[in-house]
PDB file of C-alpha atoms in Angstrom:
ATOM      1  CA  UNK A  49     -11.786   9.715  -8.571  1.00  0.00           C
ATOM      2  CA  UNK A  50      -8.838   9.385 -10.918  1.00  0.00           C
ATOM      3  CA  UNK A  51      -5.812   7.136 -10.622  1.00  0.00           C
ATOM      4  CA  UNK A  52      -2.614   8.587 -12.066  1.00  0.00           C
ATOM      5  CA  UNK A  53       1.155   8.392 -11.792  1.00  0.00           C
ATOM      6  CA  UNK A  54       2.643  10.517  -9.032  1.00  0.00           C
ATOM      7  CA  UNK A  55       5.091  13.327  -9.682  1.00  0.00           C
ATOM      8  CA  UNK A  56       7.530  14.996  -7.278  1.00  0.00           C
ATOM      9  CA  UNK A  57       5.088  17.844  -6.555  1.00  0.00           C
ATOM     10  CA  UNK A  58       2.736  15.227  -5.040  1.00  0.00           C
ATOM     11  CA  UNK A  59       5.323  14.057  -2.503  1.00  0.00           C
ATOM     12  CA  UNK A  60       4.401  16.426   0.367  1.00  0.00           C
ATOM     13  CA  UNK A  61       0.823  15.043   0.401  1.00  0.00           C
ATOM     14  CA  UNK A  62       2.043  11.471  -0.101  1.00  0.00           C
ATOM     15  CA  UNK A  63       4.473  11.778   2.815  1.00  0.00           C
ATOM     16  CA  UNK A  64       1.663  13.017   5.043  1.00  0.00           C
ATOM     17  CA  UNK A  65      -0.703  10.188   4.032  1.00  0.00           C
ATOM     18  CA  UNK A  66       2.010   7.589   4.630  1.00  0.00           C
ATOM     19  CA  UNK A  67       2.764   8.990   8.081  1.00  0.00           C
ATOM     20  CA  UNK A  68      -0.852   9.483   9.220  1.00  0.00           C
ATOM     21  CA  UNK A  69      -2.019   6.117   7.920  1.00  0.00           C
ATOM     22  CA  UNK A  70       0.755   4.203   9.653  1.00  0.00           C
ATOM     23  CA  UNK A  71       0.325   6.098  12.920  1.00  0.00           C
ATOM     24  CA  UNK A  72      -3.393   5.334  12.921  1.00  0.00           C
ATOM     25  CA  UNK A  73      -3.299   1.706  11.738  1.00  0.00           C
ATOM     26  CA  UNK A  74       0.020   0.205  12.857  1.00  0.00           C
ATOM     27  CA  UNK A  75      -0.855  -0.337  16.518  1.00  0.00           C
ATOM     28  CA  UNK A  76       2.091  -2.735  16.890  1.00  0.00           C
ATOM     29  CA  UNK A  77       4.680  -0.104  15.863  1.00  0.00           C
ATOM     30  CA  UNK A  78       6.115   2.865  17.742  1.00  0.00           C
ATOM     31  CA  UNK A  79       4.466   5.956  16.214  1.00  0.00           C
ATOM     32  CA  UNK A  80       7.199   8.183  17.633  1.00  0.00           C
ATOM     33  CA  UNK A  81       9.761   6.477  15.397  1.00  0.00           C
ATOM     34  CA  UNK A  82       7.781   7.318  12.240  1.00  0.00           C
ATOM     35  CA  UNK A  83       8.602  10.425  10.228  1.00  0.00           C
ATOM     36  CA  UNK A  84       7.692  12.249   7.031  1.00  0.00           C
ATOM     37  CA  UNK A  85      10.886  11.203   5.259  1.00  0.00           C
ATOM     38  CA  UNK A  86      10.004   7.518   5.664  1.00  0.00           C
ATOM     39  CA  UNK A  87       7.987   7.782   2.442  1.00  0.00           C
ATOM     40  CA  UNK A  88      11.057   8.693   0.383  1.00  0.00           C
ATOM     41  CA  UNK A  89      13.161   5.965   2.016  1.00  0.00           C
ATOM     42  CA  UNK A  90      10.462   3.314   1.549  1.00  0.00           C
ATOM     43  CA  UNK A  91       9.624   4.034  -2.097  1.00  0.00           C
ATOM     44  CA  UNK A  92      13.101   4.266  -3.694  1.00  0.00           C
ATOM     45  CA  UNK A  93      13.030   2.958  -7.302  1.00  0.00           C
ATOM     46  CA  UNK A  94       9.290   2.357  -7.134  1.00  0.00           C
ATOM     47  CA  UNK A  95       6.524   3.422  -9.507  1.00  0.00           C
ATOM     48  CA  UNK A  96       3.898   5.363  -7.565  1.00  0.00           C
ATOM     49  CA  UNK A  97       0.216   5.501  -8.458  1.00  0.00           C
ATOM     50  CA  UNK A  98      -2.122   7.791  -6.598  1.00  0.00           C
ATOM     51  CA  UNK A  99      -5.855   8.251  -6.242  1.00  0.00           C
ATOM     52  CA  UNK A 100      -7.048  11.831  -6.477  1.00  0.00           C
ATOM     53  CA  UNK A 101     -10.347  13.643  -6.277  1.00  0.00           C
ATOM     54  CA  UNK A 102     -10.844  17.423  -6.484  1.00  0.00           C
ATOM     55  CA  UNK A 103      -7.037  17.952  -6.355  1.00  0.00           C
ATOM     56  CA  UNK A 104      -6.799  16.024  -3.073  1.00  0.00           C
ATOM     57  CA  UNK A 105      -4.733  12.856  -2.897  1.00  0.00           C
ATOM     58  CA  UNK A 106      -6.747  10.099  -1.247  1.00  0.00           C
ATOM     59  CA  UNK A 107      -4.150   7.325  -1.267  1.00  0.00           C
ATOM     60  CA  UNK A 108      -1.289   5.704  -3.144  1.00  0.00           C
ATOM     61  CA  UNK A 109       0.318   2.443  -4.167  1.00  0.00           C
ATOM     62  CA  UNK A 110       4.049   2.022  -4.725  1.00  0.00           C
ATOM     63  CA  UNK A 111       5.034  -0.726  -7.137  1.00  0.00           C
ATOM     64  CA  UNK A 112       8.313  -2.494  -7.708  1.00  0.00           C
ATOM     65  CA  UNK A 113       7.786  -3.248 -11.386  1.00  0.00           C
ATOM     66  CA  UNK A 114      10.619  -5.783 -12.020  1.00  0.00           C
ATOM     67  CA  UNK A 115       9.081  -8.215  -9.499  1.00  0.00           C
ATOM     68  CA  UNK A 116       5.382  -7.361 -10.066  1.00  0.00           C
ATOM     69  CA  UNK A 117       5.273  -6.460  -6.386  1.00  0.00           C
ATOM     70  CA  UNK A 118       3.013  -3.986  -4.603  1.00  0.00           C
ATOM     71  CA  UNK A 119       5.253  -2.645  -1.869  1.00  0.00           C
ATOM     72  CA  UNK A 120       2.917  -0.103  -0.277  1.00  0.00           C
ATOM     73  CA  UNK A 121      -0.803   0.573  -0.410  1.00  0.00           C
ATOM     74  CA  UNK A 122      -2.040   3.373   1.816  1.00  0.00           C
ATOM     75  CA  UNK A 123      -5.275   5.333   1.924  1.00  0.00           C
ATOM     76  CA  UNK A 124      -5.701   8.506   3.943  1.00  0.00           C
ATOM     77  CA  UNK A 125      -7.646   7.576   7.106  1.00  0.00           C
ATOM     78  CA  UNK A 126     -10.471   9.992   6.183  1.00  0.00           C
ATOM     79  CA  UNK A 127     -11.123   8.051   2.961  1.00  0.00           C
ATOM     80  CA  UNK A 128     -10.735   4.474   4.175  1.00  0.00           C
ATOM     81  CA  UNK A 129     -13.587   2.149   3.216  1.00  0.00           C
ATOM     82  CA  UNK A 130     -14.649   4.238   0.210  1.00  0.00           C
ATOM     83  CA  UNK A 131     -13.189   2.132  -2.613  1.00  0.00           C
ATOM     84  CA  UNK A 132      -9.877   3.980  -2.930  1.00  0.00           C
ATOM     85  CA  UNK A 133      -7.722   0.950  -2.090  1.00  0.00           C
ATOM     86  CA  UNK A 134      -9.647  -1.314  -4.465  1.00  0.00           C
ATOM     87  CA  UNK A 135      -9.203   1.166  -7.327  1.00  0.00           C
ATOM     88  CA  UNK A 136      -5.484   1.466  -6.631  1.00  0.00           C
ATOM     89  CA  UNK A 137      -5.138  -2.337  -6.575  1.00  0.00           C
ATOM     90  CA  UNK A 138      -7.010  -2.628  -9.868  1.00  0.00           C
ATOM     91  CA  UNK A 139      -4.778  -0.052 -11.574  1.00  0.00           C
ATOM     92  CA  UNK A 140      -1.620  -1.629 -10.117  1.00  0.00           C
ATOM     93  CA  UNK A 141      -2.628  -5.015 -11.523  1.00  0.00           C
ATOM     94  CA  UNK A 142      -3.378  -3.435 -14.913  1.00  0.00           C
ATOM     95  CA  UNK A 143       0.075  -1.815 -14.876  1.00  0.00           C
ATOM     96  CA  UNK A 144       2.011  -4.941 -13.912  1.00  0.00           C
ATOM     97  CA  UNK A 145      -0.085  -7.857 -15.127  1.00  0.00           C
ATOM     98  CA  UNK A 146      -0.516 -11.084 -13.206  1.00  0.00           C
ATOM     99  CA  UNK A 147       0.563 -12.827 -11.154  1.00  0.00           C
ATOM    100  CA  UNK A 148       1.317  -9.997  -8.732  1.00  0.00           C
ATOM    101  CA  UNK A 149       2.386 -10.243  -5.087  1.00  0.00           C
ATOM    102  CA  UNK A 150       2.419  -8.157  -1.930  1.00  0.00           C
ATOM    103  CA  UNK A 151       3.229  -8.585   1.734  1.00  0.00           C
ATOM    104  CA  UNK A 152       0.916  -7.702   4.601  1.00  0.00           C
ATOM    105  CA  UNK A 153       1.896  -7.571   8.268  1.00  0.00           C
ATOM    106  CA  UNK A 154       0.140 -10.446  10.016  1.00  0.00           C
ATOM    107  CA  UNK A 155      -1.093  -8.118  12.778  1.00  0.00           C
ATOM    108  CA  UNK A 156      -2.866  -5.914  10.212  1.00  0.00           C
ATOM    109  CA  UNK A 157      -6.149  -7.849  10.272  1.00  0.00           C
ATOM    110  CA  UNK A 158      -8.140  -5.072   8.606  1.00  0.00           C
ATOM    111  CA  UNK A 159      -5.787  -5.039   5.616  1.00  0.00           C
ATOM    112  CA  UNK A 160      -5.700  -8.848   5.430  1.00  0.00           C
ATOM    113  CA  UNK A 161      -9.508  -8.959   5.276  1.00  0.00           C
ATOM    114  CA  UNK A 162      -9.495  -6.285   2.573  1.00  0.00           C
ATOM    115  CA  UNK A 163      -7.012  -8.163   0.374  1.00  0.00           C
ATOM    116  CA  UNK A 164      -8.844 -11.452   0.746  1.00  0.00           C
ATOM    117  CA  UNK A 165     -12.154  -9.765  -0.172  1.00  0.00           C
ATOM    118  CA  UNK A 166     -10.422  -8.421  -3.290  1.00  0.00           C
ATOM    119  CA  UNK A 167      -9.425 -11.942  -4.381  1.00  0.00           C
ATOM    120  CA  UNK A 168      -5.891 -12.142  -3.012  1.00  0.00           C
ATOM    121  CA  UNK A 169      -4.698 -15.484  -1.691  1.00  0.00           C
ATOM    122  CA  UNK A 170      -2.361 -16.139   1.242  1.00  0.00           C
ATOM    123  CA  UNK A 171       0.765 -18.022   0.150  1.00  0.00           C
ATOM    124  CA  UNK A 172       3.044 -18.209   3.181  1.00  0.00           C
ATOM    125  CA  UNK A 173       3.606 -16.463   6.494  1.00  0.00           C
ATOM    126  CA  UNK A 174       7.209 -15.384   7.006  1.00  0.00           C
ATOM    127  CA  UNK A 175       9.321 -13.365   9.432  1.00  0.00           C
ATOM    128  CA  UNK A 176      10.456 -13.744  13.000  1.00  0.00           C
ATOM    129  CA  UNK A 177       8.109 -13.438  15.992  1.00  0.00           C
ATOM    130  CA  UNK A 178       6.792  -9.910  16.342  1.00  0.00           C
ATOM    131  CA  UNK A 179       7.595  -9.146  12.689  1.00  0.00           C
ATOM    132  CA  UNK A 180       5.505 -11.742  10.862  1.00  0.00           C
ATOM    133  CA  UNK A 181       3.849 -10.962   7.550  1.00  0.00           C
ATOM    134  CA  UNK A 182       1.888 -12.812   4.901  1.00  0.00           C
ATOM    135  CA  UNK A 183       2.956 -13.058   1.274  1.00  0.00           C
ATOM    136  CA  UNK A 184      -0.181 -12.781  -0.845  1.00  0.00           C
ATOM    137  CA  UNK A 185      -0.688 -13.312  -4.544  1.00  0.00           C
ATOM    138  CA  UNK A 186      -3.259 -12.349  -7.112  1.00  0.00           C
ATOM    139  CA  UNK A 187      -3.457 -14.211 -10.403  1.00  0.00           C
ATOM    140  CA  UNK A 188      -6.729 -12.875 -11.754  1.00  0.00           C
ATOM    141  CA  UNK A 189      -8.468 -16.219 -11.376  1.00  0.00           C
ATOM    142  CA  UNK A 190     -11.523 -16.160  -9.158  1.00  0.00           C
ATOM    143  CA  UNK A 191     -12.551 -19.327  -7.395  1.00  0.00           C
TER     144      UNK A 191
END
């Protein structure tokens, strides 16, 4: 598996991963309201890293570099649990340095467990009822 910067020719696969992953994992959201163009809308001005193996994109991370913020981290459902997300996190941290932050929807228990296993720490839960999310941080220090 390689991690590299995305280019515009990767966008069709990235759009599909973003859509399929959210439809499968975001049980609290209306899947009918999700579309392929959401990827473009949700990654404006972001640096995109992708994981690829045998010319197939396995997942991606979109980074907002000025704030050292990981905005999106998505792995194609067929490759979940195979180390793709951890490799993308590692490369994102290398790119931005520490401390780095991200937000995770409170209802996304699988993702929360993943981040905590990777050494991320919950800082604060924010948002109104039904839209709550955790702000998490990673500073490179293991406890």
